[in-house]
Short mmCIF file of C-alpha atoms and ligand atoms in Angstrom, two decimals:
data_model
loop_
_atom_site.label_atom_id
_atom_site.label_comp_id
_atom_site.label_asym_id
_atom_site.label_seq_id
_atom_site.Cartn_x
_atom_site.Cartn_y
_atom_site.Cartn_z
CA MET I 96 54.56 -35.71 8.89
CA ALA I 97 58.26 -36.10 10.55
CA SER I 98 57.81 -35.26 13.88
CA GLU I 99 60.56 -31.90 14.51
CA THR I 100 63.36 -32.48 17.18
CA GLY I 101 65.22 -29.75 17.98
CA GLU I 102 68.46 -29.10 17.71
CA HIS I 103 69.48 -30.32 21.08
CA GLY I 104 67.27 -33.59 20.63
CA ARG I 105 69.08 -34.34 17.79
CA ARG I 106 72.77 -34.77 18.90
CA ARG I 107 71.41 -36.28 22.38
CA PRO I 108 71.79 -39.75 22.55
CA ILE I 109 68.89 -42.02 22.76
CA SER I 110 67.64 -43.03 26.56
CA VAL I 111 66.62 -46.36 27.42
CA ASN I 112 63.70 -46.63 29.30
CA PRO I 113 65.03 -48.27 33.00
CA LEU I 114 61.13 -50.18 32.67
CA LEU I 115 62.89 -51.94 29.70
CA GLY I 116 65.43 -54.16 32.65
CA GLU I 117 68.43 -53.37 30.24
CA ALA I 118 69.11 -49.93 31.89
CA ASP I 119 70.66 -51.27 35.29
CA PRO I 120 72.84 -49.06 36.96
CA VAL I 121 74.30 -51.96 39.56
CA SER I 122 75.16 -54.42 36.18
CA GLY I 123 76.63 -51.77 33.68
CA VAL I 124 73.95 -52.01 31.03
CA LYS I 125 74.24 -48.88 29.09
CA THR I 126 71.18 -46.69 29.59
CA VAL I 127 71.71 -44.70 26.50
CA LEU I 128 72.36 -45.53 22.69
CA PRO I 129 74.09 -43.56 20.37
CA ARG I 130 71.50 -41.94 17.85
CA HIS I 131 73.95 -41.39 14.92
CA THR I 132 76.83 -43.64 14.85
CA LEU I 133 76.53 -47.70 14.98
CA PRO I 134 76.50 -48.91 18.56
CA ASP I 135 79.44 -50.70 19.53
CA ALA I 136 77.55 -53.58 21.23
CA PRO I 137 74.70 -55.11 20.42
CA THR I 138 71.36 -54.80 22.44
CA THR I 139 68.91 -57.44 23.17
CA PRO I 140 65.81 -57.86 20.88
CA SER I 141 63.36 -56.81 23.02
CA THR I 142 65.28 -53.52 24.29
CA ALA I 143 65.83 -52.81 19.55
CA SER I 144 61.91 -53.06 18.78
CA ARG I 145 60.57 -51.21 21.99
CA LEU I 146 62.88 -48.71 21.21
CA ILE I 147 61.62 -48.22 17.39
CA ARG I 148 58.13 -48.93 18.83
CA ASP I 149 58.07 -46.35 21.16
CA GLU I 150 59.26 -43.64 18.31
CA LEU I 151 57.24 -44.94 15.99
CA MET I 152 54.21 -44.00 18.20
CA LEU I 153 54.74 -40.25 17.91
CA ASP I 154 53.65 -40.77 13.84
CA VAL I 155 50.22 -39.88 13.16
CA ASN I 156 47.43 -42.05 13.57
CA PRO I 157 46.52 -43.39 9.76
CA ARG I 158 42.94 -43.28 10.26
CA LEU I 159 43.04 -39.53 10.23
CA ASN I 160 45.45 -39.07 7.73
CA LEU I 161 43.66 -37.03 5.03
CA ALA I 162 46.95 -36.68 3.00
CA THR I 163 48.12 -39.88 2.00
CA PHE I 164 46.78 -41.98 -1.11
CA VAL I 165 48.91 -44.76 0.34
CA THR I 166 47.07 -48.05 1.84
CA THR I 167 47.45 -47.76 5.78
CA TRP I 168 45.46 -51.29 6.28
CA MET I 169 45.28 -54.67 5.08
CA GLU I 170 43.86 -57.49 6.39
CA PRO I 171 45.59 -59.84 9.38
CA GLU I 172 45.47 -62.55 6.65
CA ALA I 173 47.74 -60.56 4.06
CA ARG I 174 49.46 -58.78 6.81
CA ALA I 175 50.38 -62.92 8.04
CA LEU I 176 51.06 -63.65 4.36
CA ILE I 177 53.92 -60.74 3.78
CA GLY I 178 55.75 -61.54 7.14
CA ASP I 179 56.15 -64.95 6.31
CA ALA I 180 57.21 -63.78 2.23
CA ALA I 181 59.94 -61.42 3.84
CA ASP I 182 62.48 -63.62 2.65
CA ARG I 183 61.68 -63.48 -0.67
CA ASN I 184 63.66 -61.73 -3.34
CA LEU I 185 61.70 -60.59 -6.38
CA ILE I 186 64.45 -60.87 -8.95
CA ASP I 187 65.64 -64.27 -7.73
CA ARG I 188 63.36 -66.01 -9.94
CA ASP I 189 64.52 -69.41 -10.06
CA GLU I 190 64.36 -69.94 -6.47
CA TYR I 191 61.06 -68.44 -5.74
CA PRO I 192 59.26 -69.18 -9.32
CA ALA I 193 56.00 -68.92 -7.46
CA THR I 194 56.27 -65.84 -6.96
CA ALA I 195 57.74 -65.16 -10.06
CA ASP I 196 54.04 -66.48 -11.44
CA MET I 197 52.26 -64.22 -9.13
CA GLU I 198 53.77 -61.27 -10.67
CA GLN I 199 52.67 -62.51 -14.24
CA ARG I 200 49.22 -63.58 -13.10
CA CYS I 201 49.12 -59.87 -11.80
CA ILE I 202 50.10 -58.46 -14.95
CA ALA I 203 48.09 -60.60 -16.84
CA MET I 204 44.81 -59.10 -14.83
CA LEU I 205 45.70 -56.05 -14.97
CA GLY I 206 46.04 -55.55 -18.71
CA ARG I 207 42.67 -57.38 -18.97
CA LEU I 208 40.93 -54.81 -16.94
CA TRP I 209 42.78 -52.11 -18.67
CA ASN I 210 41.88 -53.54 -21.87
CA VAL I 211 44.81 -54.57 -23.69
CA PRO I 212 44.63 -55.72 -26.63
CA GLY I 213 44.22 -59.75 -28.00
CA GLN I 214 47.32 -60.66 -25.46
CA GLU I 215 47.17 -63.24 -23.05
CA HIS I 216 50.68 -62.12 -21.55
CA PRO I 217 50.94 -58.43 -21.63
CA VAL I 218 54.18 -56.60 -21.54
CA GLY I 219 54.42 -55.31 -17.99
CA THR I 220 56.40 -55.11 -14.90
CA SER I 221 55.72 -54.84 -11.20
CA THR I 222 57.94 -51.98 -9.52
CA VAL I 223 58.18 -50.13 -6.08
CA GLY I 224 55.86 -47.70 -7.16
CA SER I 225 54.32 -45.54 -9.30
CA SER I 226 56.96 -43.36 -9.84
CA GLU I 227 59.64 -46.12 -11.34
CA ALA I 228 56.76 -47.21 -13.37
CA CYS I 229 56.59 -44.02 -14.87
CA MET I 230 59.93 -43.44 -15.20
CA LEU I 231 59.94 -46.94 -17.53
CA GLY I 232 57.15 -45.70 -19.20
CA GLY I 233 59.48 -42.30 -19.84
CA ILE I 234 62.48 -44.07 -20.93
CA ALA I 235 60.41 -46.34 -23.17
CA LEU I 236 58.76 -43.06 -24.51
CA LYS I 237 61.73 -41.54 -24.76
CA ARG I 238 63.66 -44.50 -26.60
CA ARG I 239 60.84 -44.88 -29.15
CA TRP I 240 61.28 -41.15 -30.18
CA THR I 241 64.82 -41.47 -30.23
CA HIS I 242 64.99 -44.78 -32.83
CA ARG I 243 62.47 -42.63 -34.87
CA ASN I 244 64.02 -39.44 -35.00
CA ALA I 245 67.93 -40.96 -35.06
CA VAL I 246 69.04 -38.51 -37.47
CA ARG I 247 67.80 -34.75 -35.39
CA HIS I 248 68.48 -36.91 -32.07
CA ALA I 249 72.02 -37.40 -33.32
CA ALA I 250 72.03 -33.45 -34.62
CA GLY I 251 71.79 -32.71 -31.08
CA ALA I 252 67.78 -31.96 -30.96
CA ARG I 253 66.24 -31.79 -27.27
CA PRO I 254 63.49 -34.66 -26.58
CA ASN I 255 60.21 -32.92 -24.82
CA LEU I 256 57.31 -34.32 -22.74
CA VAL I 257 53.93 -32.45 -22.34
CA MET I 258 52.36 -32.69 -18.77
CA GLY I 259 49.92 -30.46 -17.03
CA ALA I 260 51.36 -28.27 -13.86
CA ASN I 261 49.40 -31.08 -12.03
CA ALA I 262 51.56 -33.89 -12.73
CA GLN I 263 53.24 -35.77 -9.71
CA VAL I 264 56.64 -34.64 -8.75
CA CYS I 265 57.99 -38.19 -10.25
CA TRP I 266 57.82 -36.85 -13.74
CA LYS I 267 59.47 -33.36 -13.25
CA LYS I 268 62.49 -36.39 -11.63
CA PHE I 269 61.79 -38.25 -14.89
CA CYS I 270 62.74 -35.02 -17.11
CA ASN I 271 65.33 -34.05 -14.66
CA TYR I 272 67.19 -37.17 -14.33
CA TRP I 273 66.80 -38.80 -18.14
CA ASP I 274 67.66 -35.30 -19.93
CA VAL I 275 64.18 -34.45 -21.62
CA ASP I 276 62.75 -31.18 -21.42
CA ALA I 277 59.32 -30.89 -19.04
CA ARG I 278 56.81 -29.14 -21.44
CA VAL I 279 54.33 -28.53 -18.81
CA VAL I 280 51.15 -26.86 -19.31
CA PRO I 281 50.15 -24.55 -16.74
CA MET I 282 46.92 -24.14 -15.32
CA GLU I 283 44.33 -21.44 -16.60
CA GLY I 284 41.06 -20.16 -14.64
CA ASP I 285 38.86 -23.17 -13.69
CA ARG I 286 40.99 -25.60 -15.70
CA PHE I 287 43.33 -27.09 -13.09
CA HIS I 288 44.63 -30.10 -15.11
CA LEU I 289 45.59 -30.77 -18.63
CA GLY I 290 43.25 -29.81 -21.71
CA ALA I 291 43.17 -31.86 -24.50
CA GLU I 292 43.86 -28.11 -26.61
CA GLN I 293 46.46 -26.98 -24.75
CA ALA I 294 48.21 -30.80 -24.85
CA ALA I 295 48.34 -30.97 -28.71
CA GLU I 296 49.29 -27.16 -29.03
CA ALA I 297 52.61 -27.97 -26.73
CA CYS I 298 53.45 -31.26 -28.62
CA ASP I 299 56.65 -30.58 -31.33
CA GLU I 300 58.44 -33.09 -33.93
CA ASN I 301 60.94 -33.54 -30.46
CA THR I 302 57.72 -34.55 -28.61
CA ILE I 303 58.29 -38.08 -26.94
CA GLY I 304 54.68 -38.12 -25.41
CA VAL I 305 52.06 -36.77 -23.77
CA VAL I 306 51.54 -37.42 -19.85
CA ALA I 307 47.56 -38.35 -19.28
CA ILE I 308 46.53 -38.42 -15.31
CA LEU I 309 43.84 -40.21 -14.06
CA GLY I 310 43.69 -38.61 -11.68
CA SER I 311 45.03 -35.47 -10.34
CA THR I 312 46.74 -35.62 -6.81
CA MET I 313 45.73 -31.90 -6.97
CA ASP I 314 42.55 -32.46 -6.43
CA GLY I 315 41.10 -35.82 -7.63
CA SER I 316 39.84 -34.70 -10.89
CA TYR I 317 40.54 -37.10 -14.01
CA GLU I 318 42.11 -35.87 -17.46
CA PRO I 319 40.15 -36.07 -20.38
CA VAL I 320 42.33 -39.08 -21.83
CA ALA I 321 40.10 -39.91 -24.59
CA ASP I 322 39.69 -35.90 -25.92
CA ILE I 323 43.79 -35.58 -25.41
CA CYS I 324 43.68 -38.64 -27.78
CA LEU I 325 41.05 -36.86 -30.18
CA ALA I 326 43.54 -33.66 -30.46
CA LEU I 327 46.27 -35.90 -31.47
CA ASP I 328 45.21 -37.53 -33.91
CA ALA I 329 44.05 -34.45 -35.42
CA LEU I 330 47.54 -33.29 -34.81
CA GLN I 331 48.81 -35.83 -36.13
CA GLU I 332 46.95 -35.39 -38.89
CA ARG I 333 47.95 -31.73 -39.82
CA THR I 334 51.59 -32.69 -39.50
CA GLY I 335 52.73 -36.16 -39.07
CA TRP I 336 54.00 -36.20 -35.62
CA HIS I 337 52.64 -39.77 -33.82
CA VAL I 338 53.01 -38.78 -30.45
CA PRO I 339 51.69 -41.38 -28.11
CA VAL I 340 50.16 -41.03 -24.87
CA HIS I 341 51.32 -42.61 -21.33
CA VAL I 342 48.54 -42.86 -19.05
CA ASP I 343 49.51 -41.99 -15.19
CA ALA I 344 46.88 -44.03 -13.20
CA ALA I 345 48.92 -44.16 -10.39
CA SER I 346 44.94 -43.62 -8.22
CA GLY I 347 42.70 -44.31 -11.31
CA GLY I 348 43.72 -47.26 -12.66
CA MET I 349 42.33 -48.93 -9.56
CA ILE I 350 39.19 -47.02 -9.28
CA ALA I 351 37.53 -46.04 -13.08
CA PRO I 352 37.67 -49.66 -14.69
CA PHE I 353 35.27 -50.65 -11.13
CA LEU I 354 33.08 -47.50 -11.00
CA GLU I 355 33.10 -46.82 -14.46
CA PRO I 356 33.84 -49.52 -17.10
CA GLN I 357 32.57 -47.42 -19.70
CA LEU I 358 35.07 -44.63 -19.73
CA GLU I 359 37.55 -45.32 -22.54
CA TRP I 360 40.82 -44.12 -20.82
CA ASP I 361 43.05 -46.90 -21.33
CA PHE I 362 44.36 -49.12 -24.37
CA ARG I 363 40.88 -48.96 -25.70
CA GLN I 364 42.58 -45.71 -26.92
CA ALA I 365 44.70 -47.00 -29.63
CA ARG I 366 46.92 -43.92 -28.99
CA VAL I 367 48.41 -45.14 -25.42
CA ALA I 368 51.40 -47.05 -25.07
CA SER I 369 51.72 -47.55 -21.73
CA ILE I 370 49.75 -47.09 -18.33
CA ASN I 371 50.85 -47.08 -14.65
CA THR I 372 49.25 -47.79 -11.30
CA SER I 373 50.58 -47.87 -7.66
CA GLY I 374 49.11 -51.12 -6.36
CA HIS I 375 49.78 -49.45 -2.63
CA LYS I 376 47.51 -46.56 -3.42
CA TYR I 377 43.47 -47.94 -4.83
CA GLY I 378 45.01 -51.55 -5.35
CA LEU I 379 44.87 -51.54 -1.36
CA VAL I 380 48.20 -53.41 -0.49
CA TYR I 381 50.77 -51.52 1.66
CA PRO I 382 53.63 -49.39 0.29
CA GLY I 383 56.22 -51.11 -2.40
CA ILE I 384 54.01 -51.84 -5.05
CA GLY I 385 53.47 -50.45 -8.46
CA TRP I 386 52.90 -51.29 -12.16
CA VAL I 387 53.63 -50.77 -15.46
CA ILE I 388 51.87 -52.20 -18.83
CA TRP I 389 52.81 -51.86 -22.35
CA ARG I 390 50.42 -51.97 -25.00
CA ASP I 391 52.46 -54.28 -27.30
CA GLY I 392 56.09 -55.19 -28.46
CA ASP I 393 56.06 -52.11 -30.35
CA ALA I 394 55.29 -49.76 -27.34
CA LEU I 395 58.64 -51.04 -25.60
CA PRO I 396 61.34 -51.16 -27.55
CA GLU I 397 63.62 -54.32 -27.38
CA ASP I 398 66.94 -52.72 -26.56
CA LEU I 399 65.47 -51.85 -23.30
CA VAL I 400 65.37 -55.38 -21.76
CA GLU I 401 67.95 -56.86 -20.60
CA ARG I 402 68.44 -60.32 -19.94
CA VAL I 403 70.15 -61.77 -17.52
CA ASN I 404 70.98 -65.60 -17.12
CA TYR I 405 73.15 -66.05 -13.56
CA LEU I 406 70.33 -66.43 -11.31
CA GLY I 407 69.58 -69.35 -13.49
CA GLY I 408 67.03 -69.39 -16.37
CA ASP I 409 67.24 -66.27 -19.01
CA VAL I 410 65.02 -63.66 -17.58
CA PRO I 411 64.52 -60.49 -19.61
CA THR I 412 63.85 -57.36 -17.25
CA PHE I 413 62.95 -53.81 -17.79
CA THR I 414 63.31 -52.27 -14.30
CA LEU I 415 65.61 -50.07 -12.12
CA ASN I 416 66.09 -52.09 -9.67
CA PHE I 417 67.20 -55.78 -9.28
CA SER I 418 66.98 -56.92 -5.66
CA ARG I 419 63.70 -55.94 -4.07
CA PRO I 420 60.81 -57.39 -1.92
CA GLY I 421 58.84 -60.37 -3.67
CA ALA I 422 56.21 -59.64 -0.70
CA PRO I 423 54.43 -56.52 -1.95
CA VAL I 424 53.56 -59.03 -5.44
CA ILE I 425 52.61 -60.98 -2.93
CA ALA I 426 50.24 -59.30 -1.47
CA GLN I 427 48.98 -57.80 -4.39
CA TYR I 428 48.05 -61.07 -5.81
CA TYR I 429 46.27 -61.52 -2.67
CA ASN I 430 44.02 -58.80 -2.57
CA PHE I 431 43.28 -59.82 -6.62
CA LEU I 432 42.28 -63.49 -5.83
CA ARG I 433 40.04 -62.28 -2.35
CA LEU I 434 38.16 -59.26 -3.77
CA GLY I 435 38.09 -59.86 -7.27
CA HIS I 436 35.85 -57.86 -9.84
CA GLN I 437 33.14 -57.15 -7.19
CA GLY I 438 34.66 -56.57 -4.35
CA TYR I 439 37.29 -54.01 -5.54
CA ARG I 440 33.75 -52.41 -6.70
CA ALA I 441 32.26 -52.78 -3.15
CA VAL I 442 35.10 -51.08 -1.59
CA GLN I 443 35.80 -48.41 -4.09
CA GLY I 444 31.99 -47.57 -4.28
CA ALA I 445 32.03 -47.23 -0.84
CA LEU I 446 34.60 -44.90 -0.93
CA ARG I 447 33.21 -42.65 -3.62
CA GLU I 448 29.96 -42.42 -1.76
CA VAL I 449 31.90 -41.52 1.15
CA ALA I 450 33.92 -38.85 -0.25
CA MET I 451 30.80 -37.83 -2.23
CA TYR I 452 28.98 -37.46 0.91
CA LEU I 453 31.88 -35.71 2.84
CA ALA I 454 32.29 -32.71 -0.36
CA GLU I 455 28.44 -31.49 0.14
CA GLN I 456 28.52 -31.50 3.65
CA VAL I 457 31.63 -29.22 3.21
CA GLU I 458 30.11 -27.30 0.57
CA ALA I 459 26.79 -27.04 3.20
CA LEU I 460 29.13 -25.47 6.14
CA GLY I 461 28.66 -22.21 3.97
CA CYS I 462 32.32 -20.77 3.73
CA PHE I 463 33.63 -23.17 1.69
CA ARG I 464 33.62 -23.63 -2.26
CA LEU I 465 34.50 -27.33 -3.99
CA LEU I 466 36.77 -27.75 -6.48
CA THR I 467 35.87 -31.44 -7.00
CA ARG I 468 33.11 -33.50 -5.60
CA GLY I 469 34.73 -36.46 -4.91
CA ASP I 470 32.90 -37.76 -7.94
CA GLN I 471 36.04 -39.08 -9.82
CA LEU I 472 38.36 -40.31 -7.80
CA PRO I 473 37.23 -40.05 -4.00
CA VAL I 474 39.29 -37.33 -3.46
CA PHE I 475 38.12 -33.90 -3.43
CA ALA I 476 39.78 -29.97 -2.79
CA PHE I 477 37.93 -27.10 -1.51
CA ALA I 478 38.90 -23.64 -1.43
CA THR I 479 37.25 -20.62 1.11
CA THR I 480 34.78 -19.07 -0.50
CA ASP I 481 35.30 -14.86 -1.60
CA ASP I 482 33.71 -13.33 1.36
CA VAL I 483 36.11 -15.25 3.47
CA THR I 484 38.90 -12.51 4.77
CA ARG I 485 39.83 -13.54 7.99
CA PHE I 486 41.41 -17.21 7.76
CA SER I 487 43.12 -19.11 5.10
CA VAL I 488 43.13 -23.04 4.35
CA PHE I 489 46.36 -22.84 5.98
CA ASP I 490 44.56 -21.88 9.33
CA VAL I 491 41.78 -24.59 8.47
CA SER I 492 44.56 -26.92 7.94
CA ARG I 493 46.76 -25.93 11.38
CA ARG I 494 43.12 -25.91 13.57
CA LEU I 495 42.30 -29.31 12.36
CA ARG I 496 45.47 -31.01 13.72
CA GLU I 497 44.33 -30.53 17.56
CA PHE I 498 41.85 -32.46 16.72
CA GLY I 499 44.23 -35.29 14.98
CA TRP I 500 43.03 -34.83 11.50
CA LEU I 501 46.18 -34.45 9.24
CA MET I 502 44.38 -32.01 6.02
CA PRO I 503 46.61 -30.62 3.89
CA ALA I 504 46.45 -27.13 2.50
CA TYR I 505 48.66 -25.79 0.03
CA THR I 506 48.41 -23.43 -2.90
CA PHE I 507 48.11 -24.61 -6.80
CA PRO I 508 51.15 -24.53 -9.40
CA ALA I 509 51.08 -21.86 -12.21
CA ASN I 510 48.97 -19.95 -13.33
CA ARG I 511 46.71 -20.30 -10.14
CA GLN I 512 48.93 -19.75 -7.26
CA ASP I 513 46.94 -17.68 -5.84
CA LEU I 514 44.40 -20.18 -4.77
CA GLY I 515 45.12 -21.99 -1.85
CA VAL I 516 43.04 -25.51 -1.16
CA LEU I 517 42.53 -27.85 0.91
CA ARG I 518 42.32 -31.94 0.05
CA VAL I 519 40.31 -34.82 1.26
CA VAL I 520 41.77 -38.37 0.37
CA CYS I 521 39.22 -41.36 1.23
CA ARG I 522 40.97 -44.17 1.59
CA ASN I 523 39.91 -47.72 2.92
CA GLY I 524 38.79 -47.89 6.45
CA PHE I 525 37.32 -44.07 6.07
CA SER I 526 33.94 -44.33 7.35
CA LEU I 527 30.96 -42.30 6.92
CA ASP I 528 30.85 -42.10 10.83
CA LEU I 529 34.29 -40.82 10.70
CA ALA I 530 33.15 -38.48 7.69
CA ASP I 531 30.61 -37.39 10.53
CA ARG I 532 33.21 -36.27 12.62
CA LEU I 533 35.57 -34.53 10.69
CA VAL I 534 32.43 -32.61 9.63
CA GLU I 535 31.46 -31.81 13.07
CA ASP I 536 34.70 -30.87 13.66
CA LEU I 537 35.28 -28.59 11.04
CA ARG I 538 31.74 -27.40 11.72
CA SER I 539 32.84 -26.57 15.44
CA LEU I 540 36.45 -24.61 14.83
CA LEU I 541 34.69 -21.97 12.42
CA PRO I 542 33.48 -19.60 14.85
CA TRP I 543 36.86 -19.19 16.39
CA LEU I 544 38.60 -18.84 12.72
CA ARG I 545 35.96 -16.19 12.31
CA ARG I 546 36.73 -14.51 14.71
CA GLN I 547 40.26 -14.07 13.88
CA PRO I 548 41.17 -10.61 12.65
CA ALA I 549 42.96 -11.65 9.80
CA PRO I 550 44.75 -14.92 8.25
CA PHE I 551 47.43 -16.57 11.33
CA HIS I 552 48.82 -18.62 8.67
CA GLY I 553 49.66 -18.36 4.54
CA PRO I 554 51.21 -20.73 1.74
CA ALA I 555 54.68 -20.85 3.87
CA ASP I 556 53.05 -22.90 6.23
CA ALA I 557 51.95 -25.22 3.38
CA THR I 558 51.77 -29.44 4.72
CA SER I 559 52.57 -32.21 2.29
CA PHE I 560 50.23 -33.27 -0.03
CA HIS I 561 52.45 -34.51 -2.77
CA HIS I 562 51.30 -38.72 -2.76
C1 PLP S 100 50.99 -40.53 -6.28
C2 PLP S 100 51.54 -40.59 -7.62
C3 PLP S 100 52.80 -41.11 -8.44
C4 PLP S 100 53.43 -41.64 -7.34
O1 PLP S 100 53.33 -42.90 -7.25
P1 PLP S 100 54.47 -43.90 -5.83
O2 PLP S 100 53.43 -44.94 -6.01
O3 PLP S 100 54.28 -43.34 -4.82
O4 PLP S 100 55.79 -43.70 -6.20
C5 PLP S 100 53.09 -40.46 -9.58
N1 PLP S 100 51.55 -40.19 -10.19
C6 PLP S 100 50.49 -40.16 -9.76
C7 PLP S 100 49.03 -39.20 -10.56
C8 PLP S 100 50.19 -40.26 -8.12
O5 PLP S 100 49.12 -40.23 -7.45
#
């Protein structure tokens, strides 16, 4: 979370510590730097980098950050590769053909991992993250609908996209930016994600697709992709409407293939048109890499693909950006080579073990009710039991900060806004030992929380959870 600086602090210039050797009153070297205006004169590299490093120290210790899904540690060899490749522009395929080739190899590996039918070279691209990947998936769905419904489209029909209320904010952005109605299926009772029947019921002749999420950012659960596809098959039989599915596998795309190879959530489902994942989540790469793959050329209309020739070569592209760092692609390729199938299975298996263990321990504390158990994504959400009246999940989140833990608390969306939850995301580096520490810290808080006359913090104090 961003550290809060008061109104005064934000207006004050940045003061340079005299120890840095630059702030010498005798020589007249400056002791302050402007905060919001470009400085007039240069500063030495050592001072500039020290100032920035000092400020970055205020960020949360990533090991204790249970909120984010995004990778915070890579091996020194990967870091070195990333540093050495910092100058590579991915779009410049003529200058950096080896980087471009690694991107294609990653796409081929992912395609195979997700059982893309009979293709050595699947249709796909790397992106900045899942948000861009989802945008591209959504655009392809919309364009396909437009092609199939040219007359209705010309008559002003508005396309819609069906998703659960747990959908990540990028889908709301997609609908907003690309003028598509978001058909958001609310949660109901103990159903905290999209159900198959509800998905089919929400569709009509203007539905460009259904988004199925593997798994939900809100509680780590997998949406029932196979059942959703079945329900849409039945819908098509009844009505003739063909509704494709995009699987948002931002997290699960790099979990399920290793831990549940038999789960048919991917291109084995004929209705699945496209799949995205975040390389920087369980792909174990630093921020800046996502992937999207289409079933075949039909799923990605040719009129969306631009060809550019002014960098040399005739290069098809379907991305939102032009220039983009090549290093994240290289880092992903490094992980693929380095870990292989068995390596990923071992890493993800260990994470799931920690998540399930921790969930059990939390449940055993006696005042929390698990909504999920960490047995799908290595993520689980829990609420307080009904007899807890003196403290809220928001109090728990606040008090854990005293120990350095960042554990987000938030309320669920419609129709379960009444439900406040805490969520734990287990990432590589979160060990069983750390899990024990967390449970001990949580246990030590309970007597204090139980002595409160009433909850101190409410939903207005919710911490960010959206990754
Ligand atoms: C994280 C996430 C996103 C957004 O991914 P970024 O890589 O952060 O852009 C989209 N959908 C789901 C389900 C996610 O978990």
